[in-house]
Amino acid sequence: MSSTTNGQWYPPEWPDRIRALASGRLTPATPRRAATVLLLRDSHNGGLAVHMLRRRASMAFAGGAYAYPGGSVDPRDERPVAWAGPSRAQWAVRMGVEPAGAQAIVCAAVRETFEETGVLLAGPSADTVVADTTGEDWEADRAALVAHELSFADFLERRGLVLRSDLLGAWAHWITPEFEPRRYDTWFFVAALPEGQRTLPQGPQTSSAASTEADLALWARPEEAAAGYDRGELLMMPPTIATLRSLQPYGTVADALAGAEAQDLTPVLARAHLVDGRIELSWPGHDEFTKHIATDDDPGGGGTDGPSGTTSSPGGTPA
């Protein structure tokens, strides 16, 4: 990746793929539905902190980038589950999807958070939440979920748990650019770390790393992580840094959760079009990510001004 002043994730193959899309030589892949959770807790020294994972450099998608726990919807996420909080129909209206799809996305958010961090947004009843998810039996269930040997519906039923959809707040909606070979239609949610639960560690130095996709987990204040990105120290995809910045006005987790209902869920999708003989890549509503790429007719005309970055630590608190 080229060296620039901030940490925007910008793979070296993007200019060629953007040119191919602009010329009609590239057919966009259909995006898969996915869910991501910004897990929050109040910081001891004021403000809130968000849980972040650094994706392993070997990952095919966004290797080395800082992100949040999340992943693709599993078709089995539509299976009936014990449910608390807003109804599936209410979630469908909020997210602009069908009720079955709304359930699947919310289930994916809760399931992926448990798979990647060990945190479970579910409880024995509609007004309780599991206080402790440590122990060999929990770890065995989590491993079975990760391996797709166990569906989330069967997991909840076997343990007699109710999915707490009321603990989630829909926050943002981003779709991977059309020129990316792996595309995701992703809903971002906020949620508070349940009392008594803790996130599992990551990395080869730990005996039971939570995720095979990450090599580092930490808690960071949004403004500190965003400053690390601005200095070019932290690599992030546009949705990650955009949602980090959107958290900065909130002083507590309660404030952020209360603000979720007002968040705009209009999907953000990058656009590539010709401007003054060059291809302009932009994300509507997010001018800081705008880049310019030379066309096929002038491949050497300035190349691209797209940024990249390094993959260090933001100085947050290890998970």
mmCIF file of N, CA and C in Angstrom, residues 193-253:
data_model
loop_
_atom_site.group_PDB
_atom_site.id
_atom_site.type_symbol
_atom_site.label_atom_id
_atom_site.label_comp_id
_atom_site.label_asym_id
_atom_site.label_seq_id
_atom_site.Cartn_x
_atom_site.Cartn_y
_atom_site.Cartn_z
ATOM 1 N N LEU A 193 -21.348 -3.513 27.118
ATOM 2 C CA LEU A 193 -20.807 -4.743 27.689
ATOM 3 C C LEU A 193 -21.644 -5.106 28.910
ATOM 4 N N PRO A 194 -22.292 -6.286 28.909
ATOM 5 C CA PRO A 194 -23.133 -6.654 30.061
ATOM 6 C C PRO A 194 -22.331 -6.756 31.353
ATOM 7 N N GLU A 195 -22.962 -6.359 32.442
ATOM 8 C CA GLU A 195 -22.308 -6.421 33.749
ATOM 9 C C GLU A 195 -21.909 -7.856 34.072
ATOM 10 N N GLY A 196 -20.683 -8.045 34.500
ATOM 11 C CA GLY A 196 -20.179 -9.361 34.867
ATOM 12 C C GLY A 196 -19.465 -10.080 33.743
ATOM 13 N N GLN A 197 -19.746 -9.698 32.507
ATOM 14 C CA GLN A 197 -19.073 -10.346 31.375
ATOM 15 C C GLN A 197 -17.787 -9.600 31.030
ATOM 16 N N ARG A 198 -16.886 -10.295 30.352
ATOM 17 C CA ARG A 198 -15.649 -9.679 29.896
ATOM 18 C C ARG A 198 -15.297 -10.232 28.522
ATOM 19 N N THR A 199 -14.567 -9.446 27.772
ATOM 20 C CA THR A 199 -14.132 -9.897 26.452
ATOM 21 C C THR A 199 -12.936 -10.817 26.592
ATOM 22 N N LEU A 200 -12.865 -11.795 25.709
ATOM 23 C CA LEU A 200 -11.751 -12.725 25.725
ATOM 24 C C LEU A 200 -10.533 -12.115 25.044
ATOM 25 N N PRO A 201 -9.331 -12.523 25.446
ATOM 26 C CA PRO A 201 -8.107 -11.989 24.832
ATOM 27 C C PRO A 201 -7.917 -12.533 23.425
ATOM 28 N N GLN A 202 -6.975 -11.912 22.695
ATOM 29 C CA GLN A 202 -6.636 -12.344 21.346
ATOM 30 C C GLN A 202 -5.126 -12.505 21.250
ATOM 31 N N GLY A 203 -4.693 -13.284 20.274
ATOM 32 C CA GLY A 203 -3.266 -13.364 19.983
ATOM 33 C C GLY A 203 -2.658 -14.698 20.357
ATOM 34 N N PRO A 204 -1.477 -14.982 19.800
ATOM 35 C CA PRO A 204 -0.827 -16.272 20.023
ATOM 36 C C PRO A 204 -0.347 -16.480 21.448
ATOM 37 N N GLN A 205 -0.243 -15.379 22.237
ATOM 38 C CA GLN A 205 0.233 -15.522 23.605
ATOM 39 C C GLN A 205 -0.844 -16.007 24.549
ATOM 40 N N THR A 206 -2.084 -16.117 24.070
ATOM 41 C CA THR A 206 -3.186 -16.529 24.930
ATOM 42 C C THR A 206 -3.526 -17.992 24.701
ATOM 43 N N SER A 207 -4.061 -18.617 25.723
ATOM 44 C CA SER A 207 -4.374 -20.045 25.630
ATOM 45 C C SER A 207 -5.656 -20.316 24.874
ATOM 46 N N SER A 208 -6.585 -19.343 24.871
ATOM 47 C CA SER A 208 -7.855 -19.554 24.173
ATOM 48 C C SER A 208 -8.309 -18.254 23.527
ATOM 49 N N ALA A 209 -7.628 -17.886 22.435
ATOM 50 C CA ALA A 209 -7.984 -16.656 21.739
ATOM 51 C C ALA A 209 -9.425 -16.739 21.251
ATOM 52 N N ALA A 210 -10.141 -15.621 21.354
ATOM 53 C CA ALA A 210 -11.559 -15.629 21.011
ATOM 54 C C ALA A 210 -11.799 -15.811 19.526
ATOM 55 N N SER A 211 -10.975 -15.198 18.692
ATOM 56 C CA SER A 211 -11.225 -15.212 17.261
ATOM 57 C C SER A 211 -10.008 -15.684 16.494
ATOM 58 N N THR A 212 -10.251 -16.506 15.478
ATOM 59 C CA THR A 212 -9.162 -16.921 14.599
ATOM 60 C C THR A 212 -8.846 -15.851 13.570
ATOM 61 N N GLU A 213 -9.684 -14.792 13.494
ATOM 62 C CA GLU A 213 -9.501 -13.749 12.498
ATOM 63 C C GLU A 213 -8.717 -12.552 13.023
ATOM 64 N N ALA A 214 -8.471 -12.484 14.341
ATOM 65 C CA ALA A 214 -7.813 -11.317 14.932
ATOM 66 C C ALA A 214 -6.578 -11.735 15.716
ATOM 67 N N ASP A 215 -5.599 -10.823 15.772
ATOM 68 C CA ASP A 215 -4.394 -11.101 16.550
ATOM 69 C C ASP A 215 -4.215 -10.118 17.711
ATOM 70 N N LEU A 216 -5.165 -9.192 17.879
ATOM 71 C CA LEU A 216 -5.097 -8.233 18.976
ATOM 72 C C LEU A 216 -6.495 -7.732 19.283
ATOM 73 N N ALA A 217 -6.814 -7.615 20.566
ATOM 74 C CA ALA A 217 -8.081 -7.039 21.000
ATOM 75 C C ALA A 217 -7.790 -5.993 22.059
ATOM 76 N N LEU A 218 -8.519 -4.889 22.031
ATOM 77 C CA LEU A 218 -8.291 -3.829 23.015
ATOM 78 C C LEU A 218 -9.531 -2.961 23.153
ATOM 79 N N TRP A 219 -9.540 -2.196 24.239
ATOM 80 C CA TRP A 219 -10.557 -1.181 24.458
ATOM 81 C C TRP A 219 -9.894 0.179 24.244
ATOM 82 N N ALA A 220 -10.522 1.031 23.453
ATOM 83 C CA ALA A 220 -9.946 2.340 23.168
ATOM 84 C C ALA A 220 -11.036 3.397 23.174
ATOM 85 N N ARG A 221 -10.705 4.584 23.653
ATOM 86 C CA ARG A 221 -11.634 5.699 23.547
ATOM 87 C C ARG A 221 -11.706 6.105 22.083
ATOM 88 N N PRO A 222 -12.895 6.384 21.577
ATOM 89 C CA PRO A 222 -13.032 6.699 20.148
ATOM 90 C C PRO A 222 -12.093 7.796 19.672
ATOM 91 N N GLU A 223 -11.933 8.853 20.475
ATOM 92 C CA GLU A 223 -11.076 9.955 20.044
ATOM 93 C C GLU A 223 -9.610 9.539 19.969
ATOM 94 N N GLU A 224 -9.181 8.620 20.845
ATOM 95 C CA GLU A 224 -7.794 8.161 20.823
ATOM 96 C C GLU A 224 -7.537 7.269 19.613
ATOM 97 N N ALA A 225 -8.479 6.372 19.317
ATOM 98 C CA ALA A 225 -8.317 5.507 18.154
ATOM 99 C C ALA A 225 -8.371 6.326 16.871
ATOM 100 N N ALA A 226 -9.276 7.313 16.819
ATOM 101 C CA ALA A 226 -9.364 8.168 15.636
ATOM 102 C C ALA A 226 -8.089 8.978 15.446
ATOM 103 N N ALA A 227 -7.482 9.428 16.536
ATOM 104 C CA ALA A 227 -6.220 10.170 16.434
ATOM 105 C C ALA A 227 -5.111 9.270 15.901
ATOM 106 N N GLY A 228 -5.113 7.999 16.307
ATOM 107 C CA GLY A 228 -4.131 7.053 15.784
ATOM 108 C C GLY A 228 -4.299 6.845 14.287
ATOM 109 N N TYR A 229 -5.542 6.814 13.840
ATOM 110 C CA TYR A 229 -5.816 6.727 12.397
ATOM 111 C C TYR A 229 -5.314 7.970 11.680
ATOM 112 N N ASP A 230 -5.605 9.144 12.240
ATOM 113 C CA ASP A 230 -5.203 10.401 11.605
ATOM 114 C C ASP A 230 -3.683 10.510 11.492
ATOM 115 N N ARG A 231 -2.963 9.916 12.442
ATOM 116 C CA ARG A 231 -1.496 9.946 12.398
ATOM 117 C C ARG A 231 -0.924 8.886 11.458
ATOM 118 N N GLY A 232 -1.784 8.027 10.896
ATOM 119 C CA GLY A 232 -1.310 6.960 10.024
ATOM 120 C C GLY A 232 -0.808 5.756 10.777
ATOM 121 N N GLU A 233 -1.125 5.653 12.070
ATOM 122 C CA GLU A 233 -0.651 4.547 12.890
ATOM 123 C C GLU A 233 -1.608 3.361 12.894
ATOM 124 N N LEU A 234 -2.880 3.613 12.650
ATOM 125 C CA LEU A 234 -3.886 2.558 12.684
ATOM 126 C C LEU A 234 -4.571 2.453 11.330
ATOM 127 N N LEU A 235 -4.611 1.256 10.794
ATOM 128 C CA LEU A 235 -5.253 0.999 9.517
ATOM 129 C C LEU A 235 -6.732 0.701 9.761
ATOM 130 N N MET A 236 -7.613 1.409 9.064
ATOM 131 C CA MET A 236 -9.051 1.190 9.216
ATOM 132 C C MET A 236 -9.752 1.354 7.881
ATOM 133 N N MET A 237 -10.827 0.618 7.708
ATOM 134 C CA MET A 237 -11.713 0.815 6.576
ATOM 135 C C MET A 237 -12.591 2.042 6.834
ATOM 136 N N PRO A 238 -13.095 2.696 5.788
ATOM 137 C CA PRO A 238 -13.929 3.878 5.999
ATOM 138 C C PRO A 238 -15.076 3.701 6.993
ATOM 139 N N PRO A 239 -15.834 2.590 6.971
ATOM 140 C CA PRO A 239 -16.915 2.475 7.958
ATOM 141 C C PRO A 239 -16.423 2.482 9.394
ATOM 142 N N THR A 240 -15.245 1.920 9.637
ATOM 143 C CA THR A 240 -14.723 1.843 11.004
ATOM 144 C C THR A 240 -14.389 3.223 11.539
ATOM 145 N N ILE A 241 -13.611 3.995 10.784
ATOM 146 C CA ILE A 241 -13.238 5.317 11.281
ATOM 147 C C ILE A 241 -14.452 6.247 11.299
ATOM 148 N N ALA A 242 -15.379 6.074 10.353
ATOM 149 C CA ALA A 242 -16.577 6.919 10.342
ATOM 150 C C ALA A 242 -17.426 6.673 11.587
ATOM 151 N N THR A 243 -17.612 5.417 11.962
ATOM 152 C CA THR A 243 -18.414 5.121 13.154
ATOM 153 C C THR A 243 -17.676 5.518 14.427
ATOM 154 N N LEU A 244 -16.350 5.415 14.425
ATOM 155 C CA LEU A 244 -15.581 5.904 15.575
ATOM 156 C C LEU A 244 -15.818 7.391 15.782
ATOM 157 N N ARG A 245 -15.732 8.140 14.698
ATOM 158 C CA ARG A 245 -15.950 9.585 14.809
ATOM 159 C C ARG A 245 -17.379 9.889 15.276
ATOM 160 N N SER A 246 -18.333 9.097 14.837
ATOM 161 C CA SER A 246 -19.724 9.354 15.209
ATOM 162 C C SER A 246 -19.985 9.082 16.688
ATOM 163 N N LEU A 247 -19.111 8.319 17.341
ATOM 164 C CA LEU A 247 -19.258 8.045 18.775
ATOM 165 C C LEU A 247 -18.693 9.160 19.650
ATOM 166 N N GLN A 248 -17.817 9.985 19.092
ATOM 167 C CA GLN A 248 -17.084 10.947 19.898
ATOM 168 C C GLN A 248 -17.954 11.959 20.648
ATOM 169 N N PRO A 249 -19.111 12.367 20.126
ATOM 170 C CA PRO A 249 -19.917 13.336 20.896
ATOM 171 C C PRO A 249 -20.555 12.771 22.155
ATOM 172 N N TYR A 250 -20.535 11.456 22.343
ATOM 173 C CA TYR A 250 -21.251 10.835 23.461
ATOM 174 C C TYR A 250 -20.303 10.594 24.632
ATOM 175 N N GLY A 251 -20.689 11.099 25.799
ATOM 176 C CA GLY A 251 -19.821 11.009 26.959
ATOM 177 C C GLY A 251 -19.925 9.721 27.733
ATOM 178 N N THR A 252 -21.049 9.002 27.585
ATOM 179 C CA THR A 252 -21.251 7.751 28.310
ATOM 180 C C THR A 252 -21.896 6.730 27.386
ATOM 181 N N VAL A 253 -21.853 5.474 27.818
ATOM 182 C CA VAL A 253 -22.498 4.415 27.057
ATOM 183 C C VAL A 253 -24.001 4.662 26.999
#
